[in-house]
Coordinates of N, CA and C in Angstrom, one line a residue:
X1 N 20.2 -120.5 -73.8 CA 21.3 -121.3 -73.8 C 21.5 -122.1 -72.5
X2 N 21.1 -121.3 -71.2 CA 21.4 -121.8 -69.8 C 20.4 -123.3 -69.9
X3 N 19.1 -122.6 -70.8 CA 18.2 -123.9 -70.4 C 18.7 -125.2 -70.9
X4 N 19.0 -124.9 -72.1 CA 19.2 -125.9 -72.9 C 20.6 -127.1 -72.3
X5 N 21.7 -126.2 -71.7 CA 22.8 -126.7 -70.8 C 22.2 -127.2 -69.6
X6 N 21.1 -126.9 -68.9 CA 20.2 -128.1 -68.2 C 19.7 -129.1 -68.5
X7 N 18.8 -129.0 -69.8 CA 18.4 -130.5 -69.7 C 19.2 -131.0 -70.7
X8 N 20.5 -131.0 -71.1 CA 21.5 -131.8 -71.7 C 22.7 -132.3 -70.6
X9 N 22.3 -131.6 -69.6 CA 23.2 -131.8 -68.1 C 22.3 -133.0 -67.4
X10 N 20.9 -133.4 -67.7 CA 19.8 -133.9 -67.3 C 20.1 -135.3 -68.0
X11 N 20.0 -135.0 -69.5 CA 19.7 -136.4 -70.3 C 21.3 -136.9 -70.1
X12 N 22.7 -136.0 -70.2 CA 23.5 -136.9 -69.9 C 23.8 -137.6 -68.8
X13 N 23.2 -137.1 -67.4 CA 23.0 -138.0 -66.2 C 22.6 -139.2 -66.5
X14 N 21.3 -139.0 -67.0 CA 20.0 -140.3 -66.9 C 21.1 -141.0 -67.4
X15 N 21.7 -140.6 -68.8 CA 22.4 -141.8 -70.1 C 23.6 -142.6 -69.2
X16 N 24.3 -141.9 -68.7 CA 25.5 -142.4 -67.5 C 24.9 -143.4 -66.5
X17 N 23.8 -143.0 -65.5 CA 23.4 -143.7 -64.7 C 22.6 -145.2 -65.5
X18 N 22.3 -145.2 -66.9 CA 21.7 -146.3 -67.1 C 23.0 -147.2 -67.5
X19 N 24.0 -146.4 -68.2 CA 25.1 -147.4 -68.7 C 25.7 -148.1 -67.7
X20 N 25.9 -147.1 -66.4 CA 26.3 -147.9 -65.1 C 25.7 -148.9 -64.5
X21 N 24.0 -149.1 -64.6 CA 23.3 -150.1 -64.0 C 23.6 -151.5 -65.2
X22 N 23.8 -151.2 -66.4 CA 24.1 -151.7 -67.2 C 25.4 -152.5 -67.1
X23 N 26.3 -151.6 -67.1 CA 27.7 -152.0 -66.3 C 27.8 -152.7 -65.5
X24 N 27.1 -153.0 -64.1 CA 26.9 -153.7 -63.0 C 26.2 -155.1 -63.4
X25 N 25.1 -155.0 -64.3 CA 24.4 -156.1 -64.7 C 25.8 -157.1 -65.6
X26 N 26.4 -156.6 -66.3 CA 27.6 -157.0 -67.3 C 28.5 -157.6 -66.4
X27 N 28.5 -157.2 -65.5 CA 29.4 -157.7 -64.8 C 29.3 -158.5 -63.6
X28 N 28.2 -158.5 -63.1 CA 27.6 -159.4 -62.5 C 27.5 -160.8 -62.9
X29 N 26.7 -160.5 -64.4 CA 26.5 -162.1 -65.3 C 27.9 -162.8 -65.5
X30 N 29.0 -161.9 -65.9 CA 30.6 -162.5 -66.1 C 30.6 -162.9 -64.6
X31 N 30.3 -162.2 -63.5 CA 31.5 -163.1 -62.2 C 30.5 -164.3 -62.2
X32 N 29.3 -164.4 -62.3 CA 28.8 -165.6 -62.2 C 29.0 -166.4 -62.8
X33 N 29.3 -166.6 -64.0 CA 29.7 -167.3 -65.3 C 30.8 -167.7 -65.3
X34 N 31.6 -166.8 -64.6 CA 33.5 -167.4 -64.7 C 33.7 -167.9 -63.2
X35 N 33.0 -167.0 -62.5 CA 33.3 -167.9 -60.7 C 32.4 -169.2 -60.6
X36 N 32.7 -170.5 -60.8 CA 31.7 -171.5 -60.2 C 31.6 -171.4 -59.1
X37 N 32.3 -170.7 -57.4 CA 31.5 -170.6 -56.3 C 30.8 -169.6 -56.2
X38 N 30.8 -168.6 -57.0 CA 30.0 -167.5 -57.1 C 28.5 -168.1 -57.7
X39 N 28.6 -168.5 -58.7 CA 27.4 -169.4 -59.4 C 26.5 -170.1 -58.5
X40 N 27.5 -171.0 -57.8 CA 27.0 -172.2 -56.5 C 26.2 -171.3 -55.4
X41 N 26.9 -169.9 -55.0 CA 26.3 -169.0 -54.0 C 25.2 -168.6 -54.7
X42 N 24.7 -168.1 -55.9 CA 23.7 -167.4 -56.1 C 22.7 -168.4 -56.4
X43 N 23.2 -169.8 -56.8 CA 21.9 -170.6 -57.0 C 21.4 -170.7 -55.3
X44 N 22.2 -170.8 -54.5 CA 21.8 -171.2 -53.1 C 20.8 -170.2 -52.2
X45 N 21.4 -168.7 -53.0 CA 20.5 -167.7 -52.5 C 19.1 -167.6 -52.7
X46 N 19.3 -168.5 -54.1 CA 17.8 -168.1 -54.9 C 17.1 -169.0 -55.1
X47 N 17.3 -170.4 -54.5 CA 16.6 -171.7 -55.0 C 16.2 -171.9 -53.4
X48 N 14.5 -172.0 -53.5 CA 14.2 -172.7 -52.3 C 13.8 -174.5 -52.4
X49 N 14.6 -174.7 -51.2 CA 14.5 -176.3 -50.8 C 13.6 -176.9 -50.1
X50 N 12.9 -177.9 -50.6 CA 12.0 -178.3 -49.0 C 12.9 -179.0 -48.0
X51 N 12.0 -178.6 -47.2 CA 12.7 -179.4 -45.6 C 12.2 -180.8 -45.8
X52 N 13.4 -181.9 -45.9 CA 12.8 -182.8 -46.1 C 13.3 -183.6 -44.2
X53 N 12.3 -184.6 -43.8 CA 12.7 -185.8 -42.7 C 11.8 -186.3 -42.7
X54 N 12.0 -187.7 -41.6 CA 11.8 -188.5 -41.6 C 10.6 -188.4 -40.0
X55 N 9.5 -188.7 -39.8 CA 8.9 -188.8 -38.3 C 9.3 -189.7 -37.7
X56 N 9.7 -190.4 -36.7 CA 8.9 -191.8 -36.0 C 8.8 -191.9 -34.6
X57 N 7.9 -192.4 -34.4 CA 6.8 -191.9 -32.9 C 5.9 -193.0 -32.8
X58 N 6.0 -193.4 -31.8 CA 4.8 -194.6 -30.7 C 3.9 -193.9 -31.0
X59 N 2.7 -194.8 -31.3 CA 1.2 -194.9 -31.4 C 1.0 -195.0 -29.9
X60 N 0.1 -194.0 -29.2 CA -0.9 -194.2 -28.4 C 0.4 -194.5 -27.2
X61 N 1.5 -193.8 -26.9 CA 2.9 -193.5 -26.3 C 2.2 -193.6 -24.5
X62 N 1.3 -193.2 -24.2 CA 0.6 -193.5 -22.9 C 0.4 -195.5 -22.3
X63 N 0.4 -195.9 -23.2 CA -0.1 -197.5 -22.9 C 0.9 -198.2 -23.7
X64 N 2.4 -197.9 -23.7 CA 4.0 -198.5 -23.6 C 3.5 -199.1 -22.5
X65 N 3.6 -200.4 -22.8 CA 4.6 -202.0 -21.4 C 5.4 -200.9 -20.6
X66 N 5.3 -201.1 -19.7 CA 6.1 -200.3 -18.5 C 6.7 -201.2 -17.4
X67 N 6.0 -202.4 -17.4 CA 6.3 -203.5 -16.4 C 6.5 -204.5 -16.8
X68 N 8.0 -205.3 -16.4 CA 8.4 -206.5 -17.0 C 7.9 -207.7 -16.2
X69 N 7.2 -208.6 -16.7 CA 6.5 -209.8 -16.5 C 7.4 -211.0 -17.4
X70 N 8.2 -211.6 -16.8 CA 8.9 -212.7 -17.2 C 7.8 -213.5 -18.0
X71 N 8.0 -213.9 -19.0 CA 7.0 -214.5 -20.2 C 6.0 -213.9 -20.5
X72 N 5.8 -213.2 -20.4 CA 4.4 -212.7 -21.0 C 4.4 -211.3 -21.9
X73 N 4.0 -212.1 -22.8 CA 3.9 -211.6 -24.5 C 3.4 -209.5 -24.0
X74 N 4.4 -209.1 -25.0 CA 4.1 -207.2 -25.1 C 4.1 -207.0 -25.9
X75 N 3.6 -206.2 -26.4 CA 2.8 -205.5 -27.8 C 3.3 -203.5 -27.9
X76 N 3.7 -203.4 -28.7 CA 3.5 -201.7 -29.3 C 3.6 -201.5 -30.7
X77 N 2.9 -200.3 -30.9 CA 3.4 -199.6 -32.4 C 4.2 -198.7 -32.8
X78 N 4.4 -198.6 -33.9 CA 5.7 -197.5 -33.9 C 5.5 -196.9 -35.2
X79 N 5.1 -195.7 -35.6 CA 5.1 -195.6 -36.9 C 6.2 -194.3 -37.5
X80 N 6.0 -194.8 -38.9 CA 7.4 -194.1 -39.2 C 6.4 -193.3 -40.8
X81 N 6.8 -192.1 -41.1 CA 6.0 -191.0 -41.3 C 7.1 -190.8 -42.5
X82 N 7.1 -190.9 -44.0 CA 7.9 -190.3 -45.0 C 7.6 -188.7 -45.5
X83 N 8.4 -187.6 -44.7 CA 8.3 -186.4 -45.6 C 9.4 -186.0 -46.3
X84 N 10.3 -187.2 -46.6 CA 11.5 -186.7 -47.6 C 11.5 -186.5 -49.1
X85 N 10.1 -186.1 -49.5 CA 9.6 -185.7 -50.8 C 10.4 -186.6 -52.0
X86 N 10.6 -188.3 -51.5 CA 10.8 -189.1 -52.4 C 10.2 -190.3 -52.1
X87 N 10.0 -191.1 -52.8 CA 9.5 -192.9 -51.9 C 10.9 -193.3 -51.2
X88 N 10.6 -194.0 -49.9 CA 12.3 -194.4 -49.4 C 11.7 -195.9 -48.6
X89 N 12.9 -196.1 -49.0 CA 12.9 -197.4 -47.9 C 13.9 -197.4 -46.6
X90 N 13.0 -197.7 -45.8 CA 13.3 -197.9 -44.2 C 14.1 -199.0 -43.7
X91 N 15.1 -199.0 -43.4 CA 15.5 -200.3 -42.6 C 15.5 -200.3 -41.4
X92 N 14.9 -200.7 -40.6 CA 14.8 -200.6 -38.9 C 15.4 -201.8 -38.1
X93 N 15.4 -201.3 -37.2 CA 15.6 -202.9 -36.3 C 15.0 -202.4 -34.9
X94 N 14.9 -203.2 -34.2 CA 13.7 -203.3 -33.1 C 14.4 -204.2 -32.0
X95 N 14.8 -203.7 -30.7 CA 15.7 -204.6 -29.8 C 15.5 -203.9 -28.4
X96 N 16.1 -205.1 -27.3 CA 16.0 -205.0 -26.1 C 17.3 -204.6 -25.7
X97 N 17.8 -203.4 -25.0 CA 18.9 -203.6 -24.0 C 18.8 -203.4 -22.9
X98 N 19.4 -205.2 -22.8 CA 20.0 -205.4 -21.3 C 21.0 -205.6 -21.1
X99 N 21.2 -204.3 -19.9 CA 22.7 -204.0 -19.7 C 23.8 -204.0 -20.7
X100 N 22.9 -202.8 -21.9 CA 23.9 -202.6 -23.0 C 24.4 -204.2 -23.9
X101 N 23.6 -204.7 -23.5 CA 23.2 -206.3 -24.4 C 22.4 -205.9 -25.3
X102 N 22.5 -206.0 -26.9 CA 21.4 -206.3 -27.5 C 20.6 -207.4 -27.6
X103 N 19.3 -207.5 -27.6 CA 18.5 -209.0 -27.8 C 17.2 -208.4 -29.1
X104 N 18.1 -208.7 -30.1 CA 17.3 -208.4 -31.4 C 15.4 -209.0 -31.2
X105 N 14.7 -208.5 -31.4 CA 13.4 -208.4 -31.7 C 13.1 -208.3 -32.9
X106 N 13.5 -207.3 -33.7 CA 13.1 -207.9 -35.3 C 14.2 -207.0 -35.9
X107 N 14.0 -207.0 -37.0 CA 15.1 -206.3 -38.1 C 14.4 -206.7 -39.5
X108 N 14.0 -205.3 -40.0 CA 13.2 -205.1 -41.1 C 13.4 -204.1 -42.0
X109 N 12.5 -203.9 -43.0 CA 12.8 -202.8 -43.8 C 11.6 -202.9 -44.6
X110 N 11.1 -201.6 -45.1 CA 9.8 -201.1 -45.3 C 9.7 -199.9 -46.7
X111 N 9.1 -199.9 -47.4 CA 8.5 -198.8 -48.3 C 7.5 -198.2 -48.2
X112 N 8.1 -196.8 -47.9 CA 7.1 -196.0 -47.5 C 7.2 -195.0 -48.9
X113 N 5.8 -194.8 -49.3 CA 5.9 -193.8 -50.4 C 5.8 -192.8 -50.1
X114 N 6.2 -191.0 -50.9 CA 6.2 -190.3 -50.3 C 4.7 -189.3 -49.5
X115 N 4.9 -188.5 -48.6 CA 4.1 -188.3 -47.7 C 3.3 -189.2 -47.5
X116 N 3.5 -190.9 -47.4 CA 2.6 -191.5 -46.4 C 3.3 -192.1 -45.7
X117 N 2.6 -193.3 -45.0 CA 3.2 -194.1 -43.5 C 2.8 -194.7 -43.1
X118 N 3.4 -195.8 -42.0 CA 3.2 -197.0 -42.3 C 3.3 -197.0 -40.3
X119 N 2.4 -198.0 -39.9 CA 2.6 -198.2 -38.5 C 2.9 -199.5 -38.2
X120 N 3.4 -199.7 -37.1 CA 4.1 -201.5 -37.6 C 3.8 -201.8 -36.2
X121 N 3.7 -203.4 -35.7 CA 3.0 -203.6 -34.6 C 4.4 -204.6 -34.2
X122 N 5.0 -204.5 -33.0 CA 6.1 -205.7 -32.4 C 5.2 -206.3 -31.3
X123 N 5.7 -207.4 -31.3 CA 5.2 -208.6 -30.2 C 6.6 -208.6 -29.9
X124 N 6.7 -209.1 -27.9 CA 7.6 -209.5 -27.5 C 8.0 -210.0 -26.4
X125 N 8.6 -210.8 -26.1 CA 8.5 -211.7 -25.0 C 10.0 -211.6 -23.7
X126 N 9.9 -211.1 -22.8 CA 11.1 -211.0 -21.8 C 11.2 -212.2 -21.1
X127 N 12.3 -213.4 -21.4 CA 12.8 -214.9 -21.0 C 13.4 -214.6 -19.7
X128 N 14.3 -213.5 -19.8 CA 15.6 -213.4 -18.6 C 15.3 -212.5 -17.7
X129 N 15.6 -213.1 -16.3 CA 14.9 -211.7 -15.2 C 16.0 -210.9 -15.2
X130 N 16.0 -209.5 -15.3 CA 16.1 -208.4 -15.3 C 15.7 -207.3 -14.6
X131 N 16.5 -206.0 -13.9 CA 15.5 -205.1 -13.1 C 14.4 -204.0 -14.3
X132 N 15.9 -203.9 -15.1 CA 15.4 -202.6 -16.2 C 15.5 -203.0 -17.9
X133 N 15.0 -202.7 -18.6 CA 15.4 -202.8 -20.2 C 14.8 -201.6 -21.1
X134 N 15.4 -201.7 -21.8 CA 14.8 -200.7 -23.0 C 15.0 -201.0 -24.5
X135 N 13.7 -200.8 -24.8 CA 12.9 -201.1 -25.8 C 13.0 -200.2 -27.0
X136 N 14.3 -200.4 -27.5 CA 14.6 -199.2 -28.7 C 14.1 -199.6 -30.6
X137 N 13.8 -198.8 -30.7 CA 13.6 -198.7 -32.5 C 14.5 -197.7 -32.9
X138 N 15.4 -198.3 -33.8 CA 16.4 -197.6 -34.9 C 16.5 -197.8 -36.3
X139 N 16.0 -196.5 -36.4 CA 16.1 -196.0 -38.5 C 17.6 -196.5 -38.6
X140 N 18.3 -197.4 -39.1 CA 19.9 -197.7 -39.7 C 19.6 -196.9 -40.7
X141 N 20.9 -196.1 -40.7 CA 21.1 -195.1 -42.0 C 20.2 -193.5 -41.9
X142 N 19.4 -193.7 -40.6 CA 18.9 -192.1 -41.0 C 19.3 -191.3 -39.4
X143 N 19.9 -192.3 -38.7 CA 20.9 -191.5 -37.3 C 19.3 -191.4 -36.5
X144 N 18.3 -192.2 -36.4 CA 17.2 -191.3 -35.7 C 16.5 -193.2 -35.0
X145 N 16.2 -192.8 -33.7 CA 15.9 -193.7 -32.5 C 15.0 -193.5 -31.6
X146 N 14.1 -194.2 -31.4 CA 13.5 -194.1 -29.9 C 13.1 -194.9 -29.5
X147 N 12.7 -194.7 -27.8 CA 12.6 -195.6 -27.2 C 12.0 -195.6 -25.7
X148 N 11.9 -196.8 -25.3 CA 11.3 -196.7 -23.5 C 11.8 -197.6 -22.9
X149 N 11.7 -197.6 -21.5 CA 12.2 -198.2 -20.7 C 11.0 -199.1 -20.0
X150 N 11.4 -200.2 -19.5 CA 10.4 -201.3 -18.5 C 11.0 -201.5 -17.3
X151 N 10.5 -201.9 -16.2 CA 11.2 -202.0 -15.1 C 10.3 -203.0 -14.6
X152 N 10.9 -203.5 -13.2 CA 10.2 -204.3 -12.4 C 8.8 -204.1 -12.0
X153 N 8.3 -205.0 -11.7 CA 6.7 -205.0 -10.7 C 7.1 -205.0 -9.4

């Protein structure tokens, strides 16, 4: 009789302990189902995202114009690198500041499809003597910039 009050002390465990994982599962699925921030947290736990941005970076960043020569034509590249796992288009603009003066150089915009890219060539000419200027490229709309400086001979 003792035995038999063991493994009936046994199988009613197991049956308890499953109804309770059961229990937890039951109730888990309702708070997700009735909580929409509970819902929103568990998709966010369980869904992986790609890292999506944007590159952009001088070609060949050693041989940037560094010295301002009144008239005489400068050249660089600039390329801009799509990994925001969609096609996007680019709006850029391309300018000189002097002394917090803009002097527009170009203003464009570009399709880049996704993971490829596009390198883009500026010509440009400094009219006004100046000690220092900088030579900025700005993504409009994606917060992201760069740039260099020229100075005197």
């Amino acid at each position: 009789m003792v035995e038999n009050e063991k493994i009936n002390y046994k199988l009613i465990m197991r049956i308890r302990l499953l109804l309770l994982v059961v229990w937890f599962i039951v109730v888990g699925f309702l708070v997700v189902e009735c909580v929409p921030s509970a819902k929103e947290a568990l998709i966010l736990a369980t869904t992986v995202k790609p890292e999506t941005f944007t590159e952009l970076y001088f070609e060949d960043h050693l041989s940037l114009p560094n010295k301002i020569t009144l008239f005489k034509e400068n050249n660089f590249k600039f390329t801009i690198h799509n990994l925001e796992n969609k096609d996007m288009v680019y709006i850029y603009e391309v300018y000189i500041d002097v002394n917090r003066e803009k002097q527009m150089i170009d203003k464009n915009s570009v399709l880049i499809k996704k993971n490829e890219y596009k390198t883009i060539t500026e010509d440009f000419t400094i009219t006004v003597p100046t000690q220092r200027v900088k030579v900025v490229i700005n993504l409009i709309g994606k917060n992201q910039q760069i740039h260099f400086w020229m100075g005197e001979e």
